[in-house]
Amino acid sequence: VDGLRQPLEEGVIRVSRALASVEFPARVLLVAAMNPCPCGEGGLPGRCECLPSSRERYLRRVSGPLLDRFDLRLAVRRPTVTELLDAKPAESTAQVANLVASARRRAAARGVERNGDIPGHLLDELAPLTAAAAAVLRGELERGRLSGRGLHRVRRVALTITDLAASPPPVDVDAVHEALGLRLDPLRTARRVA
Amino acid sequence: MDIPPIAYAAALAGLPQMAPARLRGLLERHEARAVWDHTVRGVLTRLLPVPPLPEQRERLQLLARHAAAEASRIDPGFVWQQCLDLAVTVTLVQDPAYPSALAADHAAPAVLFHRGDLDALDGPRVAVVGTRSSSAGGRQLAARLGEGLAAAGVRVVSGLAKGIDGAAHQGALRVDGAPPIGVAGTGHGHPYPTEHAELWDHVVARGVLLTEVPPHCTPLPFRFPARNRLIAALADAVVVVESRARGGSMITVDEAARRSVPVLAVPGLPGTRGAEGTNQLIYDGCQLVRDHVDVLVHLGLLARPCISPDARSRPAPADQQVLDLIGGEPADLESVVAGTGWSIAEAMAALTRLEDGGHLERVGPWYQPVPPAASR
């Protein structure tokens, strides 16, 4: 799976042979799912039967750099009995499609098909941050919870969240927090604050 | 060879008949050279300040004869040369260099032989002692005690014996902390037990190794109880890790009690041999010791962390609401959103603040409350 890192980053697959080098378009939307641990309880303290070491070994099978290239990372819990039996209808697909289409129109106005395509050097121009939002990202970087690549990705996601709310840039602190919340690190155990 | 007067004192200290108080009295009143000459000639009784009582005379004359026999086999020049060769410093109790920690003791050695730095004695000192036939767990605990005490700046005093004693010093040497203080029952030329020769060298290099006998003295049974009194005299507290009901450690305990030095003991499983002595001590009212922190607390060098207040700043009321929601149970972002009715952004912001403040810890997708003591 780690071989996908380069295509994911550049959107092309490059095949190089002795005489020629060919590029194939590979702009994909990659959706992947994994179990949180061997037993499937996701390390929920008290419920999970996995040893911390075996859980970590299991999670390490997906490399950090590969995880870093996913814009959205969510934990999906096992639904409770109530949720299974009394599910309220969520937004319809049509409603969501409308939202997505309008967000796409905003992206198109920036000259890209999707916010994910905005090159890093244009982020300051196309997705400016409020001072508070910048401060939150600075804190995450300083605490080592965000990589350089992750920073760009979070900013693009935060821009999309802003677009979905149909509000104009700059990207505010709420959008940044929400984007961070959608970027879960399954391996992370926070260092205890002294 | 031209030998200094102190060489005679060094040679005298090696005679089994020279109990510390006796030798101290003799050296206070007479030149070391004169004491030696009288000893060799078997007329030591002439140096007594008052004539012996009739019932004492026979015993003292016998003692003088034994001392003469012993002394005839020893050359003060050789003793002195050995001290020079082994870099052993000889100090008389009258000397200003004699450590004040010992000088005040009623049974202070008249002559002290040391290698290393006597300054190592300056500071809090705790003896860690126990049986030679120790359990692996006992040695492990002794090493952890030694390590923790040394790291906290407390000098570990011990007898360099097999088992608990050696383990305590090995632990103390593991960290770059307070210098170790070794008290030996044999001369510097006879590391005992032999397998601890290297430990002796480490103690000398990092701290100080004391003994009250000259380098040529080999292990003799009566030297070890005498050594134990020095351990008790040097210590601000004595910690017994494992001990049988009777034994060397209990002699150290008795000597400590005589000097009002507090005795602490590590409990053991009743029925195991190493627990007989220590559990009895605890039953008799000695302070119980679980780890080095208990010792530091007893010495007044530390307050137990768990009784100190929560160092973290109080979370904002809204964040406290999240903390209450999470309670004792771990929760993920989704359940916080569901529980508070906030937006993802609001919940995430609160969780991030609580995490940064040390109130929460993240394990994968889960947030868990951090108890006050653990955050320190």
Coordinates of C-alpha atoms in Angstrom, one line a residue:
Chain A
V1 CA 0.0 0.0 0.0
D2 CA 2.9 2.3 0.7
G3 CA 3.6 2.3 -3.1
L4 CA 0.5 4.5 -3.4
R5 CA 2.2 7.4 -1.6
Q6 CA 3.7 8.9 -4.8
P7 CA 0.5 8.6 -6.9
L8 CA -1.6 10.0 -4.1
E9 CA 0.6 13.0 -3.7
E10 CA 1.1 13.8 -7.4
G11 CA -2.0 12.4 -9.0
V12 CA -0.1 10.4 -11.7
I13 CA 1.5 7.0 -11.9
R14 CA 4.9 7.1 -13.5
V15 CA 6.3 3.9 -15.1
S16 CA 9.9 4.2 -16.0
R17 CA 11.7 1.6 -18.2
A18 CA 15.0 1.6 -20.0
L19 CA 13.9 3.6 -23.0
A20 CA 10.8 5.4 -21.9
S21 CA 9.0 6.9 -19.1
V22 CA 5.2 7.0 -19.2
E23 CA 2.8 8.8 -17.0
F24 CA -0.7 7.6 -16.4
P25 CA -3.3 9.9 -14.8
A26 CA -4.2 8.7 -11.3
R27 CA -6.3 11.4 -9.8
V28 CA -8.3 9.2 -7.5
L29 CA -10.6 9.6 -4.6
L30 CA -9.2 7.0 -2.2
V31 CA -11.4 5.7 0.5
A32 CA -10.0 3.2 2.9
A33 CA -11.1 1.5 6.1
M34 CA -9.2 -0.4 8.8
N35 CA -9.9 -2.0 12.1
P36 CA -8.7 -0.1 15.1
C37 CA -7.0 -3.1 16.6
P38 CA -6.9 -6.9 16.3
C39 CA -10.0 -7.5 18.4
G40 CA -12.0 -4.7 16.8
E41 CA -12.9 -2.8 20.0
G42 CA -10.6 0.0 19.1
G43 CA -8.6 0.2 22.3
L44 CA -11.6 1.3 24.3
P45 CA -10.1 1.0 27.7
G46 CA -11.8 -1.8 29.6
R47 CA -13.4 -3.4 26.5
C48 CA -10.5 -3.9 24.2
E49 CA -8.7 -7.2 24.9
C50 CA -5.6 -6.3 22.9
L51 CA -2.3 -5.7 24.5
P52 CA -1.1 -2.1 23.9
S53 CA 1.9 -3.6 22.0
S54 CA -0.1 -5.8 19.7
R55 CA -2.5 -2.9 19.1
E56 CA 0.4 -0.7 18.1
R57 CA 2.0 -3.3 15.9
Y58 CA -1.4 -3.7 14.2
L59 CA -1.8 0.0 13.6
R60 CA 1.8 0.4 12.5
R61 CA 1.1 -1.8 9.5
V62 CA -0.2 1.4 7.9
S63 CA 2.7 3.8 7.7
G64 CA 2.5 7.3 9.2
P65 CA 3.4 8.9 5.9
L66 CA 0.6 7.1 4.2
L67 CA -1.9 8.1 6.9
D68 CA -0.6 11.6 6.6
R69 CA -1.8 11.7 3.0
F70 CA -5.5 11.1 3.9
D71 CA -7.3 14.4 4.2
L72 CA -10.1 13.0 6.4
R73 CA -9.6 10.4 9.0
L74 CA -12.5 9.4 11.2
A75 CA -13.1 6.9 13.9
V76 CA -16.2 5.0 13.4
R77 CA -17.7 3.5 16.5
R78 CA -19.7 0.4 16.8
P79 CA -23.3 1.6 16.8
T80 CA -25.2 1.3 20.0
V81 CA -28.4 -0.7 20.1
T82 CA -30.5 2.5 20.2
E83 CA -28.7 3.8 17.2
L84 CA -29.4 0.6 15.3
L85 CA -33.1 0.4 16.1
D86 CA -34.2 4.1 16.3
A87 CA -32.0 5.7 13.6
K88 CA -33.3 9.1 12.6
P89 CA -33.1 9.8 8.9
A90 CA -30.0 11.8 8.1
E91 CA -29.7 14.4 5.3
S92 CA -30.7 12.9 2.0
T93 CA -28.2 12.2 -0.7
A94 CA -29.8 14.9 -2.9
Q95 CA -29.4 17.5 -0.2
V96 CA -25.8 16.6 0.3
A97 CA -25.1 16.5 -3.4
N98 CA -26.5 20.1 -3.6
L99 CA -24.1 21.2 -0.8
V100 CA -21.2 19.5 -2.6
A101 CA -22.0 21.1 -5.9
S102 CA -22.2 24.6 -4.4
A103 CA -18.8 24.0 -2.7
R104 CA -17.4 22.8 -5.9
R105 CA -18.6 26.0 -7.6
R106 CA -16.7 28.0 -5.1
A107 CA -13.6 25.9 -5.7
A108 CA -14.0 26.4 -9.4
A109 CA -14.0 30.2 -8.9
R110 CA -10.5 29.8 -7.5
G111 CA -9.4 28.1 -10.7
V112 CA -9.2 24.6 -9.3
E113 CA -11.6 21.7 -9.6
R114 CA -11.4 20.8 -5.9
N115 CA -9.9 22.6 -2.9
G116 CA -7.6 19.5 -2.6
D117 CA -5.9 20.6 -5.8
I118 CA -4.8 24.0 -4.5
P119 CA -1.0 24.1 -4.5
G120 CA 0.6 24.8 -1.2
H121 CA 2.1 28.1 -2.2
L122 CA -1.3 29.5 -3.1
L123 CA -3.0 28.6 0.2
D124 CA -2.2 31.9 1.8
E125 CA -3.8 33.7 -1.1
L126 CA -6.8 31.4 -1.7
A127 CA -7.5 30.2 1.9
P128 CA -6.4 32.9 4.3
L129 CA -6.7 32.2 8.0
T130 CA -8.0 34.4 10.7
A131 CA -5.5 35.2 13.4
A132 CA -7.1 32.9 15.9
A133 CA -7.2 30.0 13.4
A134 CA -3.5 30.5 12.6
A135 CA -2.7 30.4 16.3
V136 CA -4.5 27.1 16.7
L137 CA -2.5 25.6 13.8
R138 CA 0.7 27.0 15.2
G139 CA -0.1 25.3 18.6
E140 CA -0.7 21.9 16.8
L141 CA 2.6 22.2 14.9
E142 CA 4.6 23.2 18.0
R143 CA 3.2 20.3 19.9
G144 CA 4.3 18.0 17.1
R145 CA 0.7 16.9 16.4
L146 CA 0.7 18.1 12.8
S147 CA 3.3 17.7 10.0
G148 CA 4.1 20.2 7.3
R149 CA 2.1 18.2 4.8
G150 CA -0.7 17.8 7.4
L151 CA -0.8 21.5 7.8
H152 CA -1.6 22.1 4.1
R153 CA -4.1 19.3 4.1
V154 CA -5.9 20.7 7.2
R155 CA -6.0 24.1 5.6
R156 CA -7.6 22.7 2.5
V157 CA -10.2 20.8 4.5
A158 CA -10.9 23.8 6.6
L159 CA -11.5 25.8 3.4
T160 CA -13.9 23.2 2.2
I161 CA -15.7 23.3 5.6
T162 CA -16.0 27.1 5.1
D163 CA -17.3 26.6 1.6
L164 CA -19.9 24.1 2.7
A165 CA -21.1 26.6 5.2
A166 CA -21.4 29.0 2.3
S167 CA -19.3 31.6 4.1
P168 CA -16.5 33.5 2.4
P169 CA -12.9 33.3 3.4
P170 CA -10.9 33.9 5.6
V171 CA -11.0 30.5 7.2
D172 CA -12.0 30.9 10.8
V173 CA -11.0 29.1 14.0
D174 CA -14.1 26.9 14.1
A175 CA -13.4 25.5 10.6
V176 CA -9.8 24.7 11.6
H177 CA -10.9 23.0 14.8
E178 CA -13.5 21.0 12.8
A179 CA -10.8 20.0 10.2
L180 CA -8.5 18.9 13.0
G181 CA -11.3 16.9 14.5
L182 CA -11.7 15.1 11.2
R183 CA -8.0 14.2 11.2
L184 CA -7.7 11.5 13.8
D185 CA -4.3 9.9 14.5
P186 CA -5.0 6.3 15.4
L187 CA -1.5 5.9 16.8
R188 CA -1.4 8.9 18.9
T189 CA -1.1 8.7 22.6
A190 CA -0.6 12.3 23.8
R191 CA 2.5 13.0 25.7
R192 CA 1.5 13.8 29.2
V193 CA 1.7 17.5 30.0
A194 CA 4.2 18.1 32.7
Chain B
M1 CA 62.7 2.4 56.2
D2 CA 61.8 5.7 57.8
I3 CA 58.2 5.4 58.9
P4 CA 56.0 8.1 60.3
P5 CA 54.4 7.7 63.8
I6 CA 51.0 7.2 62.2
A7 CA 52.2 3.9 60.7
Y8 CA 52.4 2.5 64.3
A9 CA 48.8 3.5 64.9
A10 CA 47.8 1.8 61.6
A11 CA 49.6 -1.4 62.7
L12 CA 47.9 -1.2 66.1
A13 CA 44.5 -0.9 64.5
G14 CA 45.0 -4.3 62.9
L15 CA 45.4 -6.1 66.2
P16 CA 42.2 -8.0 67.3
Q17 CA 42.9 -7.1 70.9
M18 CA 42.7 -3.3 70.2
A19 CA 39.0 -2.6 70.7
P20 CA 38.2 0.9 69.4
A21 CA 37.8 2.5 72.8
R22 CA 40.9 0.9 74.2
L23 CA 43.1 2.0 71.3
R24 CA 41.5 5.4 71.3
G25 CA 42.4 5.8 75.0
L26 CA 45.9 4.6 74.5
L27 CA 46.6 6.9 71.5
E28 CA 45.2 9.9 73.4
R29 CA 47.6 9.4 76.2
H30 CA 50.7 8.1 74.5
E31 CA 52.7 8.3 71.3
A32 CA 51.8 5.6 68.8
R33 CA 55.3 4.4 68.6
A34 CA 55.5 3.9 72.4
V35 CA 52.2 2.0 72.4
W36 CA 53.5 -0.3 69.7
D37 CA 56.8 -0.9 71.5
H38 CA 54.9 -1.8 74.7
T39 CA 52.6 -4.1 72.8
V40 CA 55.4 -6.0 71.1
R41 CA 57.2 -6.4 74.5
G42 CA 53.9 -7.7 76.1
V43 CA 53.9 -4.9 78.7
L44 CA 50.9 -3.1 77.5
T45 CA 49.4 -3.1 81.0
R46 CA 52.1 -0.6 82.0
L47 CA 50.4 2.0 79.9
L48 CA 47.1 1.8 81.8
P49 CA 46.2 5.1 83.5
V50 CA 45.4 3.4 86.8
P51 CA 46.7 0.0 88.0
P52 CA 44.2 -2.8 87.2
L53 CA 42.0 -4.2 89.9
P54 CA 43.3 -7.6 91.1
E55 CA 40.4 -9.5 89.5
Q56 CA 41.1 -7.7 86.1
R57 CA 44.9 -8.2 86.2
E58 CA 45.0 -11.8 84.9
R59 CA 42.6 -11.0 82.0
L60 CA 44.5 -7.9 81.0
Q61 CA 47.9 -9.7 81.2
L62 CA 46.5 -12.5 79.0
L63 CA 45.3 -9.9 76.5
A64 CA 48.7 -8.2 76.5
R65 CA 50.4 -11.5 75.8
H66 CA 48.0 -12.2 72.9
A67 CA 48.5 -8.7 71.5
A68 CA 52.3 -9.2 71.7
A69 CA 52.0 -12.6 69.8
E70 CA 49.9 -10.9 67.2
A71 CA 52.1 -7.8 66.9
S72 CA 55.3 -9.9 66.6
R73 CA 54.0 -11.1 63.2
I74 CA 53.4 -7.6 61.9
D75 CA 55.9 -5.0 60.6
P76 CA 54.5 -1.4 60.9
G77 CA 56.8 -0.6 57.9
F78 CA 55.0 -3.2 55.8
V79 CA 51.6 -2.0 56.9
W80 CA 52.6 1.6 56.0
Q81 CA 54.0 0.6 52.6
Q82 CA 50.8 -1.3 51.9
C83 CA 48.8 1.8 52.7
L84 CA 51.0 3.9 50.3
D85 CA 50.7 1.2 47.6
L86 CA 47.0 1.0 47.8
A87 CA 46.5 4.8 48.2
V88 CA 44.8 4.3 51.5
T89 CA 44.7 7.4 53.7
V90 CA 45.1 6.9 57.5
T91 CA 43.4 9.3 59.8
L92 CA 43.5 9.4 63.6
V93 CA 40.4 10.3 65.6
Q94 CA 42.3 13.4 66.9
D95 CA 43.1 14.6 63.4
P96 CA 41.1 17.6 62.0
A97 CA 40.5 15.6 58.8
Y98 CA 38.7 12.8 60.7
P99 CA 35.1 12.9 59.6
S100 CA 32.9 14.8 62.0
A101 CA 30.1 12.3 61.3
L102 CA 32.0 9.6 63.1
A103 CA 34.1 11.6 65.6
A104 CA 31.1 12.3 67.8
D105 CA 30.2 8.6 68.1
H106 CA 31.1 6.9 71.4
A107 CA 32.6 4.0 69.6
A108 CA 34.4 5.9 66.8
P109 CA 37.3 4.0 65.3
A110 CA 40.6 5.3 66.8
V111 CA 42.2 4.9 63.3
L112 CA 40.3 5.2 60.1
F113 CA 41.5 3.8 56.8
H114 CA 39.8 5.2 53.7
R115 CA 40.1 5.3 49.9
G116 CA 38.1 7.8 47.9
D117 CA 37.0 11.2 49.0
L118 CA 35.9 11.9 52.6
D119 CA 33.8 14.8 51.4
A120 CA 31.4 12.2 50.1
L121 CA 30.2 11.9 53.7
D122 CA 28.8 15.5 53.7
G123 CA 25.1 15.3 53.2
P124 CA 22.1 13.2 54.1
R125 CA 23.1 9.5 54.5
V126 CA 20.9 6.5 54.5
A127 CA 22.0 2.9 55.2
V128 CA 20.4 0.2 53.1
V129 CA 21.2 -3.2 54.7
G130 CA 19.9 -6.7 54.7
T131 CA 20.6 -10.3 54.6
R132 CA 23.4 -11.9 52.5
S133 CA 21.1 -14.8 51.5
S134 CA 18.6 -12.5 49.9
S135 CA 15.9 -13.2 47.3
A136 CA 16.2 -11.9 43.8
G137 CA 13.3 -9.6 44.4
G138 CA 14.9 -8.2 47.6
R139 CA 18.1 -7.4 45.7
Q140 CA 16.0 -5.7 43.0
L141 CA 14.2 -3.6 45.5
A142 CA 17.5 -2.7 47.3
A143 CA 19.0 -1.6 44.0
R144 CA 15.9 0.5 43.2
L145 CA 16.1 2.0 46.7
G146 CA 19.8 2.8 46.2
E147 CA 19.2 4.2 42.8
G148 CA 16.3 6.4 43.9
L149 CA 18.1 7.7 47.0
A150 CA 21.3 8.5 45.1
A151 CA 19.3 10.3 42.4
A152 CA 17.7 12.4 45.1
G153 CA 21.1 13.3 46.5
V154 CA 21.0 10.9 49.5
R155 CA 24.3 9.0 50.1
V156 CA 23.8 5.3 50.3
V157 CA 25.7 3.7 53.2
S158 CA 26.2 0.0 53.1
G159 CA 28.5 -2.8 54.1
L160 CA 29.4 -4.1 50.5
A161 CA 28.3 -7.6 51.6
K162 CA 26.7 -10.1 49.4
G163 CA 23.0 -9.8 48.8
I164 CA 21.1 -6.7 49.8
D165 CA 24.2 -4.5 50.7
G166 CA 25.9 -5.0 47.4
A167 CA 22.6 -4.6 45.4
A168 CA 21.9 -1.2 47.2
H169 CA 25.3 0.1 46.1
Q170 CA 25.0 -1.3 42.6
G171 CA 21.7 0.6 42.3
A172 CA 23.3 3.8 43.7
L173 CA 26.0 3.5 41.1
R174 CA 23.5 3.2 38.3
V175 CA 22.7 6.9 38.4
D176 CA 24.9 10.0 38.4
G177 CA 23.8 11.0 41.9
A178 CA 25.0 11.2 45.5
P179 CA 28.4 9.5 46.1
P180 CA 28.2 6.0 47.7
I181 CA 29.7 5.3 51.1
G182 CA 31.0 1.8 51.7
V183 CA 32.0 0.5 55.1
A184 CA 34.1 -2.6 55.0
G185 CA 34.9 -5.3 57.6
T186 CA 38.2 -6.2 56.0
G187 CA 41.3 -4.2 55.0
H188 CA 41.6 -2.4 51.7
G189 CA 43.9 -5.2 50.5
H190 CA 41.3 -7.8 51.0
P191 CA 38.0 -7.0 49.2
Y192 CA 35.4 -9.2 50.7
P193 CA 33.5 -11.0 49.3
T194 CA 36.0 -11.4 46.5
E195 CA 33.4 -11.1 43.8
H196 CA 32.7 -7.6 45.0
A197 CA 36.2 -6.4 44.3
E198 CA 35.0 -4.5 41.3
L199 CA 32.2 -2.9 43.4
W200 CA 34.8 -1.8 45.9
D201 CA 36.7 0.0 43.1
H202 CA 33.5 1.7 41.8
V203 CA 32.6 2.9 45.3
V204 CA 36.2 4.2 45.8
A205 CA 36.0 6.0 42.4
R206 CA 32.7 7.6 43.0
G207 CA 32.5 8.0 46.7
V208 CA 34.4 6.7 49.7
L209 CA 35.3 3.3 51.2
L210 CA 36.0 3.3 55.0
T211 CA 37.3 0.6 57.3
E212 CA 38.8 0.6 60.7
V213 CA 41.5 -2.0 60.0
P214 CA 44.7 -1.8 58.0
P215 CA 44.9 -3.2 54.5
H216 CA 46.4 -6.6 55.4
C217 CA 43.4 -7.6 57.6
T218 CA 41.5 -10.6 56.3
P219 CA 37.9 -11.4 57.0
L220 CA 37.4 -12.3 60.7
P221 CA 33.9 -13.0 62.1
F222 CA 34.0 -10.4 64.9
R223 CA 34.9 -7.6 62.4
F224 CA 31.5 -7.6 60.8
P225 CA 29.3 -6.7 63.8
A226 CA 31.9 -4.0 64.5
R227 CA 31.6 -2.8 60.9
N228 CA 27.8 -2.7 61.3
R229 CA 28.1 -0.3 64.2
L230 CA 30.0 2.1 61.9
I231 CA 27.1 1.8 59.3
A232 CA 24.6 2.7 62.1
A233 CA 26.8 5.6 63.3
L234 CA 27.1 7.1 59.9
A235 CA 23.5 6.8 58.9
D236 CA 20.7 9.4 59.3
A237 CA 18.3 6.4 58.9
V238 CA 18.7 2.7 58.5
V239 CA 16.5 0.8 55.9
V240 CA 16.3 -2.9 56.3
V241 CA 15.3 -4.6 53.1
E242 CA 15.3 -8.3 54.0
S243 CA 16.5 -9.9 57.2
R244 CA 16.1 -13.0 59.2
A245 CA 15.0 -12.7 62.8
R246 CA 18.7 -12.7 63.9
G247 CA 21.6 -11.7 61.8
G248 CA 24.0 -9.0 60.8
S249 CA 21.3 -6.6 59.8
M250 CA 19.7 -6.9 63.2
I251 CA 23.0 -5.9 64.8
T252 CA 23.0 -2.8 62.6
V253 CA 19.4 -2.2 63.8
D254 CA 20.4 -2.6 67.5
E255 CA 23.4 -0.2 67.0
A256 CA 21.1 2.3 65.2
A257 CA 18.6 2.1 68.1
R258 CA 21.4 2.7 70.6
R259 CA 22.2 5.9 68.7
S260 CA 18.6 7.0 68.2
V261 CA 19.0 6.6 64.4
P262 CA 15.5 5.8 63.0
V263 CA 15.1 2.3 61.6
L264 CA 12.8 1.7 58.6
A265 CA 11.9 -1.7 57.1
V266 CA 10.6 -3.1 53.9
P267 CA 7.7 -5.5 54.5
G268 CA 7.8 -9.0 53.1
L269 CA 5.5 -11.9 52.7
P270 CA 5.0 -13.6 56.1
G271 CA 6.5 -17.1 56.0
T272 CA 9.4 -16.2 53.8
R273 CA 12.7 -16.1 55.6
G274 CA 13.8 -12.6 54.5
A275 CA 10.5 -11.2 56.0
E276 CA 11.0 -12.5 59.5
G277 CA 13.2 -9.7 60.7
T278 CA 11.7 -6.8 58.7
N279 CA 8.1 -7.7 59.5
Q280 CA 8.9 -7.9 63.1
L281 CA 10.5 -4.5 63.0
I282 CA 7.4 -3.0 61.4
Y283 CA 5.2 -4.8 64.0
D284 CA 7.5 -3.3 66.7
G285 CA 6.7 0.2 65.3
C286 CA 9.4 0.8 62.6
Q287 CA 8.3 3.0 59.7
L288 CA 7.3 0.9 56.7
V289 CA 9.1 1.5 53.4
R290 CA 7.8 0.7 50.0
D291 CA 10.2 2.7 47.8
H292 CA 12.8 5.4 48.1
V293 CA 10.1 8.1 48.2
D294 CA 9.0 6.7 51.6
V295 CA 12.5 7.1 52.9
L296 CA 12.8 10.7 51.5
V297 CA 9.5 11.6 53.1
H298 CA 10.6 10.1 56.4
L299 CA 13.8 12.2 56.3
G300 CA 11.7 15.3 55.5
L301 CA 13.4 15.7 52.2
L302 CA 10.3 15.3 50.2
A303 CA 6.5 15.5 50.5
R304 CA 4.7 12.6 48.9
P305 CA 3.6 13.7 45.4
C306 CA 0.0 12.5 45.8
I307 CA -0.7 14.8 48.8
S308 CA 0.5 17.9 46.9
P309 CA -2.2 19.9 45.2
D310 CA -3.2 19.6 41.5
A311 CA -0.7 21.7 39.6
R312 CA -2.9 22.1 36.6
S313 CA -4.9 25.2 36.0
R314 CA -8.7 24.8 36.4
P315 CA -10.5 24.3 33.1
A316 CA -13.0 26.9 31.9
P317 CA -16.6 26.2 33.0
A318 CA -17.6 25.0 29.5
D319 CA -14.5 22.7 29.3
Q320 CA -15.3 21.4 32.8
Q321 CA -18.7 20.4 31.3
V322 CA -16.9 18.2 28.8
L323 CA -14.7 16.8 31.6
D324 CA -17.7 15.9 33.6
L325 CA -19.3 14.3 30.6
I326 CA -16.3 12.1 30.0
G327 CA -16.2 11.4 33.8
G328 CA -14.3 8.2 34.5
E329 CA -15.2 6.7 31.1
P330 CA -13.2 7.4 27.9
A331 CA -15.1 9.1 25.2
D332 CA -14.5 9.9 21.6
L333 CA -15.3 13.1 19.7
E334 CA -18.6 11.8 18.5
S335 CA -19.9 11.1 21.9
V336 CA -18.8 14.5 23.2
V337 CA -20.7 16.1 20.3
A338 CA -23.7 14.0 21.1
G339 CA -23.5 14.7 24.9
T340 CA -23.0 18.4 24.7
G341 CA -25.0 19.2 21.6
W342 CA -22.2 21.4 20.4
S343 CA -20.8 21.5 16.9
I344 CA -17.8 19.4 16.0
A345 CA -15.7 22.5 16.0
E346 CA -16.7 23.5 19.5
A347 CA -16.2 20.1 20.9
M348 CA -12.8 19.7 19.2
A349 CA -11.7 23.1 20.5
A350 CA -12.7 22.1 24.0
L351 CA -11.0 18.7 23.8
T352 CA -7.8 20.3 22.4
R353 CA -7.7 22.8 25.3
L354 CA -8.3 20.1 27.9
E355 CA -5.6 18.0 26.3
D356 CA -3.1 20.8 26.2
G357 CA -4.0 21.6 29.8
G358 CA -3.1 18.1 30.9
H359 CA -6.7 17.2 31.8
L360 CA -7.2 14.7 29.0
E361 CA -5.1 12.2 27.3
R362 CA -5.7 10.8 23.8
V363 CA -5.4 7.1 23.1
G364 CA -6.2 6.6 19.4
P365 CA -9.7 7.9 19.0
W366 CA -10.4 8.0 22.8
Y367 CA -10.1 10.8 25.2
Q368 CA -9.4 9.7 28.8
P369 CA -9.4 11.9 31.9
V370 CA -5.9 12.2 33.5
P371 CA -6.0 11.8 37.3
P372 CA -4.3 14.7 39.2
A373 CA -1.3 12.7 40.4
A374 CA -0.5 11.2 37.0
S375 CA -0.2 14.7 35.4
R376 CA 2.8 15.5 37.5

